[in-house]
Short mmCIF file of C-alpha atoms and ligand atoms in Angstrom, two decimals:
data_model
loop_
_atom_site.label_atom_id
_atom_site.label_comp_id
_atom_site.label_asym_id
_atom_site.label_seq_id
_atom_site.Cartn_x
_atom_site.Cartn_y
_atom_site.Cartn_z
CA MET A 1 20.55 -38.35 7.91
CA ARG A 2 17.99 -38.75 10.86
CA ALA A 3 19.42 -35.40 12.17
CA GLN A 4 18.58 -33.24 8.89
CA LEU A 5 14.75 -35.61 8.89
CA ARG A 6 14.47 -34.53 12.19
CA HIS A 7 15.38 -30.60 11.14
CA LEU A 8 13.01 -30.67 8.30
CA TYR A 9 9.95 -31.99 9.95
CA THR A 10 10.62 -29.41 13.05
CA LYS A 11 11.12 -26.68 10.18
CA LEU A 12 7.33 -28.26 8.62
CA PHE A 13 5.55 -29.14 11.22
CA GLU A 14 6.64 -27.87 14.46
CA PRO A 15 4.75 -24.07 15.81
CA ARG A 16 6.72 -21.05 14.51
CA ALA A 17 8.30 -19.35 17.51
CA ALA A 18 10.76 -16.77 17.49
CA VAL A 19 12.54 -14.16 19.40
CA LEU A 20 12.83 -10.13 17.74
CA MET A 21 16.03 -8.62 18.99
CA TYR A 22 15.75 -4.49 19.27
CA HIS A 23 18.70 -2.48 20.51
CA ARG A 24 17.53 1.43 19.97
CA ILE A 25 14.18 2.80 19.58
CA ALA A 26 15.57 6.29 17.84
CA ALA A 27 15.77 7.89 14.21
CA PRO A 28 19.81 8.73 14.52
CA SER A 29 21.23 10.88 11.76
CA SER A 30 24.03 7.76 11.13
CA ASP A 31 23.68 4.14 12.33
CA ILE A 32 26.07 2.17 10.55
CA TRP A 33 25.34 -1.01 12.30
CA GLU A 34 21.15 -0.85 12.03
CA ILE A 35 20.37 -1.03 15.55
CA ALA A 36 17.48 1.83 15.82
CA VAL A 37 13.97 1.60 14.99
CA SER A 38 12.43 4.67 14.54
CA PRO A 39 9.36 4.97 17.24
CA ALA A 40 7.02 5.64 14.41
CA ASN A 41 8.30 2.47 13.02
CA PHE A 42 8.29 0.67 16.08
CA GLU A 43 4.39 1.62 16.93
CA GLN A 44 3.64 -0.04 13.90
CA GLN A 45 5.46 -3.16 14.20
CA LEU A 46 3.96 -3.47 17.91
CA ALA A 47 0.09 -2.68 16.40
CA PHE A 48 0.98 -5.29 13.77
CA LEU A 49 2.81 -7.98 16.12
CA LYS A 50 -0.87 -7.07 18.68
CA LYS A 51 -2.50 -8.18 15.53
CA LYS A 52 -1.26 -11.17 14.17
CA TYR A 53 0.44 -13.28 16.52
CA GLN A 54 0.74 -14.12 20.27
CA VAL A 55 3.32 -11.59 21.75
CA ILE A 56 4.36 -13.56 24.80
CA SER A 57 7.27 -12.61 27.56
CA LEU A 58 10.99 -14.59 27.29
CA GLN A 59 10.02 -16.53 30.20
CA GLU A 60 7.43 -18.37 28.47
CA MET A 61 9.41 -18.70 25.43
CA ALA A 62 12.18 -20.50 27.66
CA ASP A 63 9.23 -22.50 29.49
CA SER A 64 8.02 -23.21 25.85
CA VAL A 65 11.34 -24.54 25.03
CA ALA A 66 11.78 -26.51 28.35
CA ASN A 67 8.57 -28.29 28.24
CA LYS A 68 8.85 -29.05 24.48
CA LYS A 69 5.04 -27.18 24.02
CA ILE A 70 6.16 -24.35 21.22
CA ARG A 71 3.51 -22.10 21.29
CA ARG A 72 1.95 -21.67 17.59
CA ASN A 73 3.08 -18.33 15.80
CA SER A 74 4.82 -16.32 19.66
CA VAL A 75 7.18 -13.89 19.18
CA ALA A 76 9.13 -12.70 22.00
CA LEU A 77 10.94 -8.81 22.37
CA THR A 78 13.86 -8.38 23.34
CA PHE A 79 16.28 -5.10 24.13
CA ASP A 80 19.54 -5.58 24.05
CA ASP A 81 22.58 -3.04 26.14
CA GLY A 82 20.32 -0.53 28.48
CA TYR A 83 20.24 2.55 25.99
CA VAL A 84 18.22 5.45 27.53
CA ASP A 85 15.96 5.38 24.65
CA ASN A 86 14.41 1.93 25.85
CA TYR A 87 13.08 4.15 28.54
CA LEU A 88 12.10 7.11 27.30
CA GLN A 89 10.66 5.56 24.01
CA ALA A 90 10.19 1.62 24.15
CA LYS A 91 8.77 1.50 27.37
CA PRO A 92 5.91 3.59 26.66
CA LEU A 93 5.09 2.30 23.47
CA LEU A 94 5.41 -1.09 25.15
CA GLU A 95 2.60 -0.25 27.73
CA LYS A 96 0.16 1.28 25.00
CA TYR A 97 -0.18 -1.82 23.28
CA GLU A 98 0.37 -4.16 26.70
CA LEU A 99 3.23 -6.55 25.70
CA PRO A 100 6.08 -8.07 27.43
CA ALA A 101 9.77 -7.52 26.84
CA THR A 102 12.70 -8.17 28.46
CA PHE A 103 15.63 -5.83 28.32
CA PHE A 104 19.08 -7.39 28.26
CA ILE A 105 20.65 -4.35 30.34
CA SER A 106 25.24 -4.10 30.20
CA SER A 107 25.19 -2.43 34.09
CA GLY A 108 28.64 -0.62 33.62
CA ASN A 109 27.15 1.97 31.83
CA ILE A 110 24.19 2.16 34.08
CA GLY A 111 24.08 6.00 35.46
CA GLN A 112 26.82 6.89 33.78
CA GLU A 113 27.63 9.80 31.43
CA THR A 114 29.93 7.84 28.66
CA PRO A 115 28.61 5.95 25.72
CA PHE A 116 29.65 2.38 24.39
CA TRP A 117 32.77 2.65 22.80
CA TRP A 118 31.94 1.69 19.85
CA ASP A 119 29.06 4.70 19.55
CA GLU A 120 32.02 7.01 20.49
CA LEU A 121 34.23 5.53 18.08
CA GLU A 122 31.80 6.20 15.54
CA GLN A 123 31.33 9.91 16.05
CA LEU A 124 34.85 10.52 16.98
CA ILE A 125 36.36 8.97 13.33
CA LEU A 126 33.40 9.50 11.31
CA PHE A 127 31.59 12.76 12.23
CA THR A 128 34.57 14.67 13.87
CA GLN A 129 34.58 18.16 11.58
CA GLN A 130 38.83 17.73 11.94
CA LEU A 131 41.09 15.09 12.13
CA PRO A 132 44.90 14.63 11.56
CA ALA A 133 46.13 13.87 8.52
CA THR A 134 47.47 10.68 9.89
CA PHE A 135 46.24 7.82 11.94
CA ARG A 136 49.68 6.41 13.50
CA LEU A 137 50.04 5.96 17.03
CA GLY A 138 52.26 2.80 18.61
CA GLN A 139 50.31 0.91 20.57
CA PHE A 140 47.44 0.53 17.78
CA GLN A 141 48.20 -2.08 14.80
CA SER A 142 45.00 0.31 12.78
CA GLN A 143 46.57 2.93 10.31
CA ALA A 144 45.45 5.09 8.05
CA ASP A 145 46.79 8.33 5.71
CA LEU A 146 43.51 10.06 5.66
CA LYS A 147 44.47 12.46 2.67
CA ASP A 148 41.79 15.15 1.66
CA GLU A 149 39.20 13.40 4.32
CA ASN A 150 40.66 15.02 7.41
CA TYR A 151 38.04 17.26 6.93
CA LEU A 152 34.36 16.60 7.00
CA THR A 153 32.86 17.57 3.48
CA GLU A 154 29.31 17.38 3.57
CA ASP A 155 29.77 15.02 0.42
CA LEU A 156 31.69 12.39 3.19
CA ARG A 157 29.33 13.27 6.37
CA LEU A 158 26.47 11.58 3.42
CA LYS A 159 28.22 8.33 2.91
CA HIS A 160 28.94 7.74 6.87
CA THR A 161 25.31 8.20 7.40
CA SER A 162 24.37 5.81 4.38
CA TRP A 163 27.58 3.60 4.96
CA ARG A 164 25.79 -0.43 6.32
CA ALA A 165 28.51 -1.53 8.13
CA CYS A 166 27.15 -5.03 8.08
CA ASP A 167 26.82 -5.36 4.36
CA GLU A 168 28.93 -3.12 2.54
CA ALA A 169 32.36 -2.59 2.73
CA PRO A 170 33.96 0.86 3.51
CA PRO A 171 33.20 3.54 1.57
CA THR A 172 35.89 6.11 3.05
CA SER A 173 39.50 6.03 4.58
CA ARG A 174 37.69 7.31 7.58
CA ALA A 175 34.92 4.40 7.53
CA GLN A 176 38.09 2.39 6.49
CA LEU A 177 39.56 3.53 9.56
CA TYR A 178 36.97 3.53 11.94
CA TYR A 179 36.43 -0.38 11.13
CA SER A 180 39.65 -1.41 11.79
CA LEU A 181 40.01 0.17 15.16
CA TRP A 182 36.89 -1.53 15.84
CA GLN A 183 37.91 -4.82 14.82
CA GLU A 184 41.27 -4.42 17.15
CA LEU A 185 38.90 -2.95 19.52
CA LYS A 186 36.42 -5.47 19.85
CA PRO A 187 38.11 -8.23 21.54
CA LEU A 188 39.97 -6.45 24.22
CA SER A 189 38.88 -6.44 27.97
CA HIS A 190 37.03 -2.95 28.90
CA ALA A 191 40.49 -1.78 30.78
CA VAL A 192 42.66 -1.90 27.52
CA GLN A 193 39.78 -0.71 25.67
CA GLN A 194 39.31 2.21 27.64
CA GLU A 195 43.12 3.77 27.54
CA LYS A 196 42.79 2.79 23.20
CA MET A 197 39.96 5.44 23.05
CA GLN A 198 41.60 7.75 25.55
CA LEU A 199 44.29 8.03 23.15
CA ILE A 200 41.64 7.66 19.95
CA ARG A 201 39.98 10.86 22.07
CA GLU A 202 43.27 12.74 22.47
CA TRP A 203 44.21 12.14 18.32
CA ALA A 204 40.81 13.11 17.22
CA ASN A 205 40.24 16.31 19.85
CA PRO A 206 36.51 16.86 18.82
CA SER A 207 35.29 20.17 19.78
CA GLY A 208 31.29 18.52 20.21
CA GLU A 209 29.87 16.63 23.19
CA THR A 210 29.65 12.89 22.61
CA LEU A 211 25.56 13.42 22.16
CA PRO A 212 23.28 12.81 24.70
CA GLU A 213 20.98 10.70 23.24
CA LEU A 214 24.05 7.53 23.19
CA LYS A 215 24.19 7.33 27.18
CA SER A 216 22.21 4.37 28.89
CA MET A 217 19.32 4.55 31.32
CA SER A 218 19.91 6.29 34.57
CA LEU A 219 20.15 3.82 37.95
CA ALA A 220 16.22 4.76 38.75
CA GLN A 221 14.85 4.51 35.05
CA LEU A 222 16.14 1.20 35.00
CA GLN A 223 14.02 -0.01 38.61
CA GLU A 224 11.26 1.75 37.23
CA LEU A 225 11.39 -0.40 33.81
CA GLY A 226 12.16 -3.57 36.63
CA ARG A 227 8.47 -2.40 38.47
CA ASN A 228 6.79 -2.78 35.64
CA HIS A 229 4.71 -6.44 35.63
CA LEU A 230 4.90 -6.19 32.04
CA PHE A 231 8.72 -6.04 31.50
CA GLU A 232 11.68 -8.18 32.64
CA ILE A 233 15.53 -7.34 33.46
CA GLY A 234 18.43 -9.59 31.45
CA ALA A 235 21.86 -10.09 31.82
CA HIS A 236 24.24 -8.30 29.57
CA THR A 237 27.46 -8.43 31.34
CA VAL A 238 29.37 -5.42 33.27
CA SER A 239 31.11 -4.19 30.21
CA HIS A 240 29.86 -5.82 27.28
CA PRO A 241 33.11 -8.10 26.12
CA ALA A 242 33.24 -10.31 23.55
CA LEU A 243 33.17 -13.60 26.02
CA ALA A 244 34.99 -15.74 23.85
CA PHE A 245 38.08 -13.87 23.54
CA HIS A 246 38.28 -14.08 27.39
CA GLU A 247 39.22 -16.60 30.37
CA ALA A 248 36.79 -18.32 32.19
CA PRO A 249 37.08 -16.71 34.64
CA TYR A 250 36.96 -13.24 33.46
CA GLN A 251 33.92 -14.46 31.37
CA LYS A 252 32.17 -15.67 35.59
CA ARG A 253 32.81 -12.53 36.69
CA GLU A 254 31.37 -10.16 33.78
CA LEU A 255 28.44 -12.56 33.89
CA ALA A 256 27.67 -12.92 37.88
CA GLU A 257 28.67 -9.38 39.14
CA ASN A 258 26.04 -8.15 36.33
CA ARG A 259 23.22 -10.53 37.22
CA GLU A 260 24.11 -9.19 40.73
CA PHE A 261 23.99 -5.45 39.79
CA LEU A 262 20.94 -5.93 38.34
CA ARG A 263 18.95 -8.49 41.15
CA GLN A 264 20.08 -5.71 43.88
CA ALA A 265 18.33 -2.91 41.56
CA THR A 266 15.18 -4.63 40.84
CA GLY A 267 14.67 -6.92 43.49
CA GLN A 268 13.65 -9.15 40.66
CA GLY A 269 15.31 -13.05 40.15
CA VAL A 270 17.44 -12.70 37.07
CA ASP A 271 17.88 -15.80 34.92
CA LEU A 272 17.95 -14.97 31.31
CA VAL A 273 21.12 -13.66 29.35
CA ALA A 274 22.02 -12.39 25.67
CA TYR A 275 25.75 -12.98 24.92
CA PRO A 276 27.23 -9.06 24.13
CA TYR A 277 28.06 -9.01 19.86
CA GLY A 278 26.66 -12.82 19.99
CA ASN A 279 29.60 -13.87 20.66
CA TYR A 280 30.46 -17.56 22.79
CA ASN A 281 32.44 -20.18 23.40
CA THR A 282 32.21 -23.49 25.02
CA ASP A 283 33.30 -21.66 28.02
CA THR A 284 30.33 -19.55 28.07
CA LEU A 285 28.22 -21.91 27.94
CA ALA A 286 29.88 -23.91 30.62
CA THR A 287 29.64 -21.09 32.62
CA VAL A 288 26.01 -19.67 32.27
CA ALA A 289 25.35 -23.46 33.15
CA SER A 290 26.97 -23.32 36.15
CA LEU A 291 25.61 -19.77 37.07
CA GLN A 292 22.31 -21.65 36.29
CA PHE A 293 20.96 -19.49 33.91
CA LYS A 294 17.42 -20.72 32.23
CA ALA A 295 18.14 -19.78 29.04
CA ALA A 296 20.85 -17.59 27.15
CA PHE A 297 20.13 -16.07 23.99
CA THR A 298 22.82 -15.31 20.76
CA THR A 299 22.45 -12.85 17.85
CA GLU A 300 22.39 -16.41 15.54
CA GLU A 301 19.01 -15.68 13.35
CA ARG A 302 16.76 -19.08 13.63
CA THR A 303 13.74 -19.34 14.83
CA ILE A 304 12.89 -21.16 18.16
CA ASN A 305 12.03 -24.81 18.18
CA THR A 306 11.59 -28.25 20.61
CA GLN A 307 15.33 -28.99 20.00
CA ALA A 308 16.62 -25.75 20.52
CA HIS A 309 19.71 -25.78 23.27
CA PRO A 310 18.63 -23.24 26.19
CA HIS A 311 22.03 -21.58 26.12
CA ARG A 312 22.15 -21.19 22.23
CA LEU A 313 19.20 -19.80 21.70
CA GLY A 314 18.32 -17.60 18.32
CA ARG A 315 17.09 -14.20 17.67
CA PHE A 316 16.24 -12.22 14.23
CA GLN A 317 17.91 -8.48 14.44
CA VAL A 318 14.37 -5.97 13.70
CA LYS A 319 15.58 -3.43 10.70
CA ASN A 320 13.97 -0.57 10.69
CA LEU A 321 10.88 -0.88 8.60
CA PRO A 322 7.50 0.13 8.39
CA ALA A 323 4.99 -2.97 9.36
CA GLN A 324 4.08 -4.06 5.79
CA GLU A 325 8.21 -4.80 5.13
CA PHE A 326 8.37 -6.35 8.87
CA SER A 327 5.58 -8.53 8.44
CA GLN A 328 7.53 -9.70 5.11
CA ALA A 329 10.28 -10.13 6.91
CA LEU A 330 8.79 -11.83 9.92
CA SER A 331 7.06 -14.51 7.26
CA ARG A 332 10.39 -15.25 5.94
CA TRP A 333 11.94 -15.94 9.34
ZN1 LIG B 401 24.99 -6.21 23.81
#
């Protein structure tokens, strides 16, 4: 009862503060996880935030939790993963509006040609023009009979580009296969994921190359980002594992090696971290505490308040909305 009352008091009387989560600033033809905000909408969102909110750095937000002094109407901006569009599109707009932001970087893909496995999987399964009629490989639990969907018709393509995987059931057999493989691959280690991706590549045998905009930043781009006083680089593991599915030493290695890479790349301390997929367990909490991360961020949608656990801080995923709808979403949070 006391906890409930305290929660109610917090909700009614404490200043509101929130951390916003972006991934990509781009307008891709397909965005099934709703992680892309178009540059035009992003600019509208920044202009709105600049006018109506106090946009503070994530460090200040973390300090405000530690000191139990939350600033009224404060908002901090974060970007996960390290997509190249963060450098090409987000950086110039953040500079134009002079707004601080933190970039959580998964370092394994920095300077590499390879996209993240989930982006490549989406391209392979949903958008390869011609696939084999069945997916049955000994190394996989997922199976599919693609029936009349092995050829990508315009109708099929449309169903895939309009699919919202967070809220909607898969609309086609291909989408079902994608989702099943996504679930199967997500808990695995990077090495096993890559073995399985190679088998899927050979099976799909796509004629085109994967899209260049799915790449991560180059090392030089990351370094330039790190040099700008507006920006901070945060940890997001080396290979983006779902941490809770792995033993504590694996978790520790992923976090420590990522931090070391980012420290060397930017010459800055790295004491903020975001959990890949927002996924963590008690081992993760113990690990980030032992590595002395000052604050850690989930994808659990809740505001920042003085009761918040410093290693389980909430964030809100920003969708591709123009200013007015964005403002409505913010007022609901
Ligand atoms: Zn991520």
